[in-house]
PDB file of C-alpha atoms in Angstrom:
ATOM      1  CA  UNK A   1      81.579  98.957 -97.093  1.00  0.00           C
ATOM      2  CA  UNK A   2      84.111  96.296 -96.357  1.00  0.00           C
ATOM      3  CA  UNK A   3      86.692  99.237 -97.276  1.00  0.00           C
ATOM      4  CA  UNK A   4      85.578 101.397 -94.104  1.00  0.00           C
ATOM      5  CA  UNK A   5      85.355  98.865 -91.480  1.00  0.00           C
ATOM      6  CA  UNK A   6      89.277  98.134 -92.471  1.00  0.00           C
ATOM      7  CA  UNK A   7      89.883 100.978 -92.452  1.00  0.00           C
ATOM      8  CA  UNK A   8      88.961 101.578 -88.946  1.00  0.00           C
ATOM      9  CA  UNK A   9      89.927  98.681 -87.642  1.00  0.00           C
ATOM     10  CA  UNK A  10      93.740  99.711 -88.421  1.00  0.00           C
ATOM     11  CA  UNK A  11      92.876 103.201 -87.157  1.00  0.00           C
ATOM     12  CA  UNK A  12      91.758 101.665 -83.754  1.00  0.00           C
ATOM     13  CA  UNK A  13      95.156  99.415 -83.610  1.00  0.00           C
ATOM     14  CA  UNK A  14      97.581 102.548 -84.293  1.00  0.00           C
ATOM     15  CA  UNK A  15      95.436 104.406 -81.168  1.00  0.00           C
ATOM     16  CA  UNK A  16      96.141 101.587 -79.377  1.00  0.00           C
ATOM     17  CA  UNK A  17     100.141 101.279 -79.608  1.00  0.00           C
ATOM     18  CA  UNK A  18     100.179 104.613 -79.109  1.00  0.00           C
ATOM     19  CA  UNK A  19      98.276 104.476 -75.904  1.00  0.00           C
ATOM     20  CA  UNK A  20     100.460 101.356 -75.169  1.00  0.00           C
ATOM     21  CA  UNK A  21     103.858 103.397 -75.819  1.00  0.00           C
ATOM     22  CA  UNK A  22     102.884 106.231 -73.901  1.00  0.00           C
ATOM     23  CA  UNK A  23     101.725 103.884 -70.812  1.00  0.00           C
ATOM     24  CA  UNK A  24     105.231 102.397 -70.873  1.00  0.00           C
ATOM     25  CA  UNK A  25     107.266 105.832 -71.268  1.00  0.00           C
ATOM     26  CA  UNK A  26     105.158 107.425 -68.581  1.00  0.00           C
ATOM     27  CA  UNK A  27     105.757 104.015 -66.204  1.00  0.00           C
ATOM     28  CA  UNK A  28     109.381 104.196 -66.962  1.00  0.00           C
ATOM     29  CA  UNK A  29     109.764 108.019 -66.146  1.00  0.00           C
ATOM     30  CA  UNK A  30     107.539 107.249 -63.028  1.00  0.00           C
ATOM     31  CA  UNK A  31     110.139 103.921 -61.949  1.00  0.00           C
ATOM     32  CA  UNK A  32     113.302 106.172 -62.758  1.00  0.00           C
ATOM     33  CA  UNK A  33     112.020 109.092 -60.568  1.00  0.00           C
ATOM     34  CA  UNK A  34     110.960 107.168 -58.086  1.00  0.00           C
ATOM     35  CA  UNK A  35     114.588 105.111 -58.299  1.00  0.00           C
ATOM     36  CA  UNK A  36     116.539 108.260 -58.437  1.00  0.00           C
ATOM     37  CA  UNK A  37     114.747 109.687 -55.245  1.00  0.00           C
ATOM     38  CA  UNK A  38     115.183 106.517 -53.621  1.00  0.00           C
ATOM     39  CA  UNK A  39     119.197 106.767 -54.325  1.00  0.00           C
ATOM     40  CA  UNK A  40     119.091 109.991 -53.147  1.00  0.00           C
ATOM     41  CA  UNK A  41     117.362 109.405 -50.284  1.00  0.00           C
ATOM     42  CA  UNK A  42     120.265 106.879 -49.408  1.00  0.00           C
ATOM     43  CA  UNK A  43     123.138 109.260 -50.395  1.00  0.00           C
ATOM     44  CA  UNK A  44     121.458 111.552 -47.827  1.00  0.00           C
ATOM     45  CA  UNK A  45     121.634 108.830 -45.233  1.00  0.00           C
ATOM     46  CA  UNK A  46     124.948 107.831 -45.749  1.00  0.00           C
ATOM     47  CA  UNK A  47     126.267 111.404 -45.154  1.00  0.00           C
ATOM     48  CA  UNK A  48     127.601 111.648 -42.205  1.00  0.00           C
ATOM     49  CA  UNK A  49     130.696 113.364 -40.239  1.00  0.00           C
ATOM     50  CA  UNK A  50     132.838 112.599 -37.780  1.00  0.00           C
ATOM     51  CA  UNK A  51     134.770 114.958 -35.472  1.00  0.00           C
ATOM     52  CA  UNK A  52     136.850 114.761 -32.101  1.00  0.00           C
ATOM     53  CA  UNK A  53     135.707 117.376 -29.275  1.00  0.00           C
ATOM     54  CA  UNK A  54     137.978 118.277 -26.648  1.00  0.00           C
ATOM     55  CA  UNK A  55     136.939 119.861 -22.901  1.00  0.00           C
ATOM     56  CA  UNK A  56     139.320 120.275 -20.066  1.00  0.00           C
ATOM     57  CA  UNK A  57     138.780 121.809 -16.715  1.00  0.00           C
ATOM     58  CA  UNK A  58     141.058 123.099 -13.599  1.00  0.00           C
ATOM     59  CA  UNK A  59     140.441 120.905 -10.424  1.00  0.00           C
ATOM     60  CA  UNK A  60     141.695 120.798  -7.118  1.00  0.00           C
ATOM     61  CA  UNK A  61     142.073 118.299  -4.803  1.00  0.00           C
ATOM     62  CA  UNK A  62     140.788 117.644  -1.466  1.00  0.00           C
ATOM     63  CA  UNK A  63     142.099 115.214   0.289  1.00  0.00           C
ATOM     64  CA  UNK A  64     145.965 114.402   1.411  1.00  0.00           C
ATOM     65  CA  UNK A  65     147.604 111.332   2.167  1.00  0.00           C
ATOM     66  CA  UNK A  66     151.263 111.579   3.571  1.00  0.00           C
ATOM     67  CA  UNK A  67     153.128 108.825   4.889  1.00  0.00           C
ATOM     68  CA  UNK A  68     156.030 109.089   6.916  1.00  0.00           C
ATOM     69  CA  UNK A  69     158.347 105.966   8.005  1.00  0.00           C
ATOM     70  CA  UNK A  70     159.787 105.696  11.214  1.00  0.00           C
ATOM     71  CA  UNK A  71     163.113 103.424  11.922  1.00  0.00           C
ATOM     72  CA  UNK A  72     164.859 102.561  15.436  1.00  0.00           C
ATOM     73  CA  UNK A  73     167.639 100.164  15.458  1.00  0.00           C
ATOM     74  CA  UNK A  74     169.638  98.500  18.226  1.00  0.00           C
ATOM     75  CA  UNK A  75     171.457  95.278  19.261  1.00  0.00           C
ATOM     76  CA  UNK A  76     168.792  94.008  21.187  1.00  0.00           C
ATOM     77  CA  UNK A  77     165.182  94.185  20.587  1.00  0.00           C
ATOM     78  CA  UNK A  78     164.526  96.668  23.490  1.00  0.00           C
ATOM     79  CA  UNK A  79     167.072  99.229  22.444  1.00  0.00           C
ATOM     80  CA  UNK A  80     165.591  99.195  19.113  1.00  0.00           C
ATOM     81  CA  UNK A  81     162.445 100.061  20.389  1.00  0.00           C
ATOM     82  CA  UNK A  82     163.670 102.512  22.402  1.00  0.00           C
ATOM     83  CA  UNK A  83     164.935 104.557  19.681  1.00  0.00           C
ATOM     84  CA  UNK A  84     161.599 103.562  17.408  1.00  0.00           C
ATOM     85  CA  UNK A  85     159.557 105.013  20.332  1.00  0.00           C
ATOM     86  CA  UNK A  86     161.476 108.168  20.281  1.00  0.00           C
ATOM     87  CA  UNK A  87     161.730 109.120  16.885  1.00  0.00           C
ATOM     88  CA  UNK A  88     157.492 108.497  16.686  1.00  0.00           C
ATOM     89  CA  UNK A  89     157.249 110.521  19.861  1.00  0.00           C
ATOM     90  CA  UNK A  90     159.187 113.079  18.359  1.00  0.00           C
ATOM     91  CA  UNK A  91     157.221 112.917  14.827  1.00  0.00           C
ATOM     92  CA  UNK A  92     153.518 113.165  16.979  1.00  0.00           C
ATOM     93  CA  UNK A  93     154.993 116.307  18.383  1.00  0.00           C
ATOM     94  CA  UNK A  94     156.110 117.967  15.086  1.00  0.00           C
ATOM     95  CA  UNK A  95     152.645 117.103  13.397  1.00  0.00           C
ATOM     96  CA  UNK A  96     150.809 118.477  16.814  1.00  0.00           C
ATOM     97  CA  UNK A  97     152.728 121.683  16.067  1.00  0.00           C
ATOM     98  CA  UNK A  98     151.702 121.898  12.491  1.00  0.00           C
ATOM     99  CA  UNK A  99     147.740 121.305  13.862  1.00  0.00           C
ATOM    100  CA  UNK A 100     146.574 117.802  13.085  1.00  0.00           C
ATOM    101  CA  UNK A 101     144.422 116.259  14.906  1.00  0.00           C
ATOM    102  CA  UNK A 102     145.064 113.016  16.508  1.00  0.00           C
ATOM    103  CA  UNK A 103     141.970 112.018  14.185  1.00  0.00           C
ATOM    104  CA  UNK A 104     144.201 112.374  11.266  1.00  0.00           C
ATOM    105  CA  UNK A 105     147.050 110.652  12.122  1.00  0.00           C
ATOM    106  CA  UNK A 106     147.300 106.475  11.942  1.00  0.00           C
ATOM    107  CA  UNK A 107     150.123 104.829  13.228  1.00  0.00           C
ATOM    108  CA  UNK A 108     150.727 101.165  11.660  1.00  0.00           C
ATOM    109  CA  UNK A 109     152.042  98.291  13.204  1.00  0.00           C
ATOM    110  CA  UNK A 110     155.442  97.582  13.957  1.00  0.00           C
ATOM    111  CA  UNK A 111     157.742  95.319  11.894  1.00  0.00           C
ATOM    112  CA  UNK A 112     160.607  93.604  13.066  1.00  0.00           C
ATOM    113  CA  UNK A 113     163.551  92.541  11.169  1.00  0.00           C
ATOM    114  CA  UNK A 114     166.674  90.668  12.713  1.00  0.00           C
ATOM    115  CA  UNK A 115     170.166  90.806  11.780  1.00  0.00           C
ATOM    116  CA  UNK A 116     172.240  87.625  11.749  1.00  0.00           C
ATOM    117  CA  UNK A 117     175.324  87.975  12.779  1.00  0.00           C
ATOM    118  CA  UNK A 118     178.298  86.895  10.373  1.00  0.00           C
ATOM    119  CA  UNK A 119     181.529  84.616  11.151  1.00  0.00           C
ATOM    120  CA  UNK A 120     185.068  85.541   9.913  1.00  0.00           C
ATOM    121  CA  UNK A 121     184.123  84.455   5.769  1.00  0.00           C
ATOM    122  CA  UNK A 122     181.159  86.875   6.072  1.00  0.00           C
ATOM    123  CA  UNK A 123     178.402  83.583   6.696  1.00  0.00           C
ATOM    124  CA  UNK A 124     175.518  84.131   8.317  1.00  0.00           C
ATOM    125  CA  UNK A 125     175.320  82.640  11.716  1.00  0.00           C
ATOM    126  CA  UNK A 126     172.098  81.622  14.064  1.00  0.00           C
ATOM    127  CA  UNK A 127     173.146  84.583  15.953  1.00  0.00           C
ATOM    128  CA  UNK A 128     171.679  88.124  15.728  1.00  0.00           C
ATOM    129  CA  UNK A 129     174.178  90.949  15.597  1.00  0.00           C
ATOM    130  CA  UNK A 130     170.961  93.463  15.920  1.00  0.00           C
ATOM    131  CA  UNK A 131     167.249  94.399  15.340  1.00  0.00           C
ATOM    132  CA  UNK A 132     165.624  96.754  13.066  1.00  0.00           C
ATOM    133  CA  UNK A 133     162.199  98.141  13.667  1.00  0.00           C
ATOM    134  CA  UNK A 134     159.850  99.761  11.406  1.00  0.00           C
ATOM    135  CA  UNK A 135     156.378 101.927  11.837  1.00  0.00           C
ATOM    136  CA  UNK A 136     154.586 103.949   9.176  1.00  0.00           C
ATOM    137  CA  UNK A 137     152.878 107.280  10.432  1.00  0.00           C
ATOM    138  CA  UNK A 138     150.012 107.990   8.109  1.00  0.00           C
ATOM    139  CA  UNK A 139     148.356 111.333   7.448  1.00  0.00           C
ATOM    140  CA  UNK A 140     145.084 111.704   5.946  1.00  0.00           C
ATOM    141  CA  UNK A 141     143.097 115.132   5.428  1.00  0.00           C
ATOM    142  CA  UNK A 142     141.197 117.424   3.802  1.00  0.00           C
ATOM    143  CA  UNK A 143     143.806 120.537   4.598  1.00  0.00           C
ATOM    144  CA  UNK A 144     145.916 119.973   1.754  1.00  0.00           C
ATOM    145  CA  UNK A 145     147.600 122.948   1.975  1.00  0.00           C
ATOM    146  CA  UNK A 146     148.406 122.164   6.068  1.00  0.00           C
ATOM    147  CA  UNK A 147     150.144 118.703   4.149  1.00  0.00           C
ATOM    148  CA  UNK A 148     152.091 120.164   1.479  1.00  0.00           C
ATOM    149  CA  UNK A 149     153.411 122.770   4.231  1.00  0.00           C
ATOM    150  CA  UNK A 150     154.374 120.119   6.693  1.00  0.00           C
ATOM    151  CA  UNK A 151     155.849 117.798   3.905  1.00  0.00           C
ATOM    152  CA  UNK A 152     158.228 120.566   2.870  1.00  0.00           C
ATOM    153  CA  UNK A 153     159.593 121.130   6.749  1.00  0.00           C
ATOM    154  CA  UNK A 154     159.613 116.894   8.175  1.00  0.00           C
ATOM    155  CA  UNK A 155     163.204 116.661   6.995  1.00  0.00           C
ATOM    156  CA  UNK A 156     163.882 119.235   9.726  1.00  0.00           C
ATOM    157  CA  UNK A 157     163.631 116.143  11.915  1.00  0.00           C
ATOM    158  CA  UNK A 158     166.539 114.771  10.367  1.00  0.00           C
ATOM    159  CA  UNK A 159     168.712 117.602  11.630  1.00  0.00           C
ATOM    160  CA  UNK A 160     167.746 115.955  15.333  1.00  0.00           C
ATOM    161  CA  UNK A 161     168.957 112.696  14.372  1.00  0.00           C
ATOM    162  CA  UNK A 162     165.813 111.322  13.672  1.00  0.00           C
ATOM    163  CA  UNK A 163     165.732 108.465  11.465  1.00  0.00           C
ATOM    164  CA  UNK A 164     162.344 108.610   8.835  1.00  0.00           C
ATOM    165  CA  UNK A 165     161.750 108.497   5.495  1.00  0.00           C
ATOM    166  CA  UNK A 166     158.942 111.030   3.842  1.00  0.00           C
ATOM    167  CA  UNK A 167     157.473 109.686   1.082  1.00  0.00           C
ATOM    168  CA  UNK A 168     155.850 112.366  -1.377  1.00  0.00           C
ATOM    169  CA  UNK A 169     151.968 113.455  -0.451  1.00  0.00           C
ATOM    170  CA  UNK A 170     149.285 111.893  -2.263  1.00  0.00           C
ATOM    171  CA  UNK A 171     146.510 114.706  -3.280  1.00  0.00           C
ATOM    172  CA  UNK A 172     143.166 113.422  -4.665  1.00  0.00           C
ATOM    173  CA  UNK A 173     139.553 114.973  -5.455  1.00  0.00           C
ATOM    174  CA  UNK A 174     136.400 113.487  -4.419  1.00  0.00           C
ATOM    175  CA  UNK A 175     134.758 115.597  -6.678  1.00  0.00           C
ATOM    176  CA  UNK A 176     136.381 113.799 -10.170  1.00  0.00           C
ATOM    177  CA  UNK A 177     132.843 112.015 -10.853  1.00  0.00           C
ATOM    178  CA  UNK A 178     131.007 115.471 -10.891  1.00  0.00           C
ATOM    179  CA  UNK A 179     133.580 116.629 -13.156  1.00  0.00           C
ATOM    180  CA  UNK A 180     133.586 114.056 -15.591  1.00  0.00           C
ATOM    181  CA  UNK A 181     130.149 114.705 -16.363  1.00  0.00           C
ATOM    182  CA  UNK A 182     131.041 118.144 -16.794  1.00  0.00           C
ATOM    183  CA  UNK A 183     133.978 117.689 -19.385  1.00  0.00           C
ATOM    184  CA  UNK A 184     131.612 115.312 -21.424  1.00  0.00           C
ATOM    185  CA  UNK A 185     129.145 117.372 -22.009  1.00  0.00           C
ATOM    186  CA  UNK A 186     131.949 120.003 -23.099  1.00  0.00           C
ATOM    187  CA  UNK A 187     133.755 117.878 -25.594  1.00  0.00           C
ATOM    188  CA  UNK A 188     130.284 116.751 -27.055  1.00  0.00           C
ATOM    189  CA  UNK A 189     129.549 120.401 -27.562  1.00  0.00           C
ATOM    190  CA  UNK A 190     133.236 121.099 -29.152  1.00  0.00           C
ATOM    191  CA  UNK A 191     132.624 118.416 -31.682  1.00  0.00           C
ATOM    192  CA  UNK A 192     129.401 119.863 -32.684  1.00  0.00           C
ATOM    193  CA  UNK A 193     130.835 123.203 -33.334  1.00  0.00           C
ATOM    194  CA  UNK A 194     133.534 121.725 -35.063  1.00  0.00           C
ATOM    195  CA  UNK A 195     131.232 119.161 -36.858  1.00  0.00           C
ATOM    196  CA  UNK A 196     128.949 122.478 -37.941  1.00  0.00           C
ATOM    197  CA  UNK A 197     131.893 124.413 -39.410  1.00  0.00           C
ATOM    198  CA  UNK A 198     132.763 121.341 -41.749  1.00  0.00           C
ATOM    199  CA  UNK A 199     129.043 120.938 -42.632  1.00  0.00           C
ATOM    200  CA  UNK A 200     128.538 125.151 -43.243  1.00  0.00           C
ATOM    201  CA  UNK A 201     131.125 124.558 -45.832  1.00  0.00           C
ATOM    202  CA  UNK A 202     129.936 121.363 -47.332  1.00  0.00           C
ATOM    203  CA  UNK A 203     126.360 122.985 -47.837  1.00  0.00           C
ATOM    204  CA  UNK A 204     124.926 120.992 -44.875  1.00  0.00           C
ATOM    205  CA  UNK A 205     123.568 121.328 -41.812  1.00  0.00           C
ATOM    206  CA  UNK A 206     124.039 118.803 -38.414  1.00  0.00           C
ATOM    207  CA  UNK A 207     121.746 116.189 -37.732  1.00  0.00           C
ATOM    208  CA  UNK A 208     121.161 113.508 -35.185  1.00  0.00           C
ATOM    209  CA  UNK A 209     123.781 111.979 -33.234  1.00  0.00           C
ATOM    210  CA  UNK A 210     124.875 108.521 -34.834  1.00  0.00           C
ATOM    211  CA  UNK A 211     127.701 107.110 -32.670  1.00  0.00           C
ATOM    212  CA  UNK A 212     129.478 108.669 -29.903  1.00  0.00           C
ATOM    213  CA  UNK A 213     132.623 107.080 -28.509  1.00  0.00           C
ATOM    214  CA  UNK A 214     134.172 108.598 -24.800  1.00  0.00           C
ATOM    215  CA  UNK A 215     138.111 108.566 -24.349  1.00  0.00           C
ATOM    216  CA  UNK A 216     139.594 107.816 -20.927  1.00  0.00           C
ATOM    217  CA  UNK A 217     139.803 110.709 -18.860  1.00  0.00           C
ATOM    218  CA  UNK A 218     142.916 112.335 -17.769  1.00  0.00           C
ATOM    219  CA  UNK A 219     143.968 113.874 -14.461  1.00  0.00           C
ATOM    220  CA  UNK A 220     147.371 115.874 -15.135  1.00  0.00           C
ATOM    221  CA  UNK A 221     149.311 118.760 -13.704  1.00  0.00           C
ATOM    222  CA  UNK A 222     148.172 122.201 -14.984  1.00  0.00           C
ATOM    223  CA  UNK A 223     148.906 122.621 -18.818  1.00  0.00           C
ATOM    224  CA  UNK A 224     150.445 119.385 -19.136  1.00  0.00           C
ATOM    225  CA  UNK A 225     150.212 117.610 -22.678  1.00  0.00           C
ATOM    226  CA  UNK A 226     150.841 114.256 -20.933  1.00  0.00           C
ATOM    227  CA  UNK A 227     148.187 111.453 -22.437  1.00  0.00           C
ATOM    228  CA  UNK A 228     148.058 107.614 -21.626  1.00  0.00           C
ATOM    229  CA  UNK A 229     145.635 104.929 -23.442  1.00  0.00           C
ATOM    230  CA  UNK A 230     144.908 103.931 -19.754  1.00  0.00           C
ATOM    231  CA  UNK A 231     144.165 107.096 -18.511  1.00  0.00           C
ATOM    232  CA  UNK A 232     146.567 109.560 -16.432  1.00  0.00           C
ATOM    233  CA  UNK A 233     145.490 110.133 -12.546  1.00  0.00           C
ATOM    234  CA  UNK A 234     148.241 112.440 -11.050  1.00  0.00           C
ATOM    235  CA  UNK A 235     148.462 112.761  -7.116  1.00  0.00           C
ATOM    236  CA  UNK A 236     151.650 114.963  -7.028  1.00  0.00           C
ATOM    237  CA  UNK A 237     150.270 118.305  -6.560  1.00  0.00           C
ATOM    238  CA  UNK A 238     147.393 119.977  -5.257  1.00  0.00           C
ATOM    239  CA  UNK A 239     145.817 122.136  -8.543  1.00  0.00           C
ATOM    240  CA  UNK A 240     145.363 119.535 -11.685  1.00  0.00           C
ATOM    241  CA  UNK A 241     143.885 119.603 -14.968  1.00  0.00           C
ATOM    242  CA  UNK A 242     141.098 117.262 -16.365  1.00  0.00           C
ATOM    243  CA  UNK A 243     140.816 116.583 -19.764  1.00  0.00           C
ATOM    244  CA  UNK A 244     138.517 114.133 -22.309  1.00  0.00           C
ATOM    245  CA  UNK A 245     138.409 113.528 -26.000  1.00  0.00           C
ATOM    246  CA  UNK A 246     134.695 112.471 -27.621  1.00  0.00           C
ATOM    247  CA  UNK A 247     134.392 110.811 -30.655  1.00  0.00           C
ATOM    248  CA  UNK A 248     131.439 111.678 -32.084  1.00  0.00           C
ATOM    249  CA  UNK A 249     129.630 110.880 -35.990  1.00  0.00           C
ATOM    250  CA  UNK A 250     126.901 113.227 -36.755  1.00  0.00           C
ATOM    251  CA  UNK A 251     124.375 112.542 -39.443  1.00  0.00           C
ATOM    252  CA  UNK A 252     124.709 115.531 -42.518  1.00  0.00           C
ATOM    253  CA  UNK A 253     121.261 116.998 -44.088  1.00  0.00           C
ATOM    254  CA  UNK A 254     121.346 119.326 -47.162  1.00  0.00           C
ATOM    255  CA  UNK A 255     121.217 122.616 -46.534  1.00  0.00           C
ATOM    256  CA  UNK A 256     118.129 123.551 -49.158  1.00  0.00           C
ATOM    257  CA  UNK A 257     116.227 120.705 -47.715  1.00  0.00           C
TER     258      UNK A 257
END
């Protein structure tokens, strides 16, 4: 009798381990799954890509500013301004011809600068030998094509003996806001394509958008490869070119997922 209750009572302790062993293998295989999914769960995350996405676009401006400077000299103040008020006379009536409207041409102030006269050791004296006077004629429009024109032929007044300086015309867009918005959205769609190839041949697909990063925009002549941390805003000539560069990271996925 006391041989069979021993007997049993070892037989209980062996199912016991056992049950004990398999608890702990079966917790351990549960921790390691549940550690390896977590690891890959943070592999997944940490997959990303990043790309650059380039857009440009043709624009053309719509507005000209031209500036034209006027000079009459003399010995005395009144002959200076004599020949001053010719040579703007004469400059009103070549940009008449050409069609602008008295709404489109400013006129600024006068300036005055006097000569002193020198003695025989080349000093200057408190004497004036003469007088220089200077006025700016300013142009502003939305016939661009009226400015560039008119720029090209002004020198003809030189041929009269009119004394003026044309400086080059300025030609700007007001529509360079609307634009922008229009090149951003086209870079951000280059770097996804570009971002989709890379991930097609990684086995991925795209996901979210993680960080996005916008370049300075630049306003250049057609096909120009001209670039400037600061940003590039030609005014020399009528048709330009807008360009942007868009940094963007995009988040990876696997493909069987």
């Amino acid at each position: 009798m006391v041989y069979t209750v021993r007997v049993n009572w070892i037989g209980a302790v062996a199912a016991l381990a056992a049950g004990v062993g398999l608890s702990v293998v079966l917790s351990t295989l549960l921790a390691t799954r549940a550690y390896e999914k977590r690891v890959d769960q943070i592999e997944r995350a940490d997959q990303a890509v990043t790309v650059k996405g380039y857009a440009r676009t043709g624009l053309t401006a719509d507005t000209a500013v031209w500036s034209i400077g006027l000079t009459g000299r003399g010995g005395t103040q009144e002959e200076a301004y004599e020949t001053l008020r010719f040579n703007v006379a004469r400059t009103r009536a070549f940009l008449d011809a050409r069609g602008f409207e008295a709404s489109e041409v400013a006129m600024r102030p006068i300036e005055a600068e006097e000569h002193p006269a020198r003695d025989a050791r080349g000093r200057e004296t408190l004497a004036v030998a003469g007088y220089t006077l200077r006025r700016t004629a300013t142009v502003r429009t939305g016939d661009v094509e009226r400015v560039r024109q008119a720029a090209s032929l002004v020198t003809e007044l030189l041929g009269e003996g009119i004394t003026l300086s044309s400086h080059a015309p300025e030609y700007t867009s007001s529509r360079l806001g609307e634009v922008k918005v229009d090149i951003i959205g086209g870079a951000t769609a280059d770097a996804r394509r570009r971002a989709e190839e890379i991930a097609a041949r990684a086995g991925a697909r795209v996901a979210e958008v993680r960080n996005a990063r916008q370049g300075v925009m630049q306003v250049t002549k057609p096909d120009s490869t001209s670039v400037s941390s600061y940003g590039i805003y030609d005014t020399s000539t009528i048709q330009k070119q807008a360009s942007i560069v868009m940094t963007i990271t995009f988040g990876l996925e696997d493909e069987r997922e």
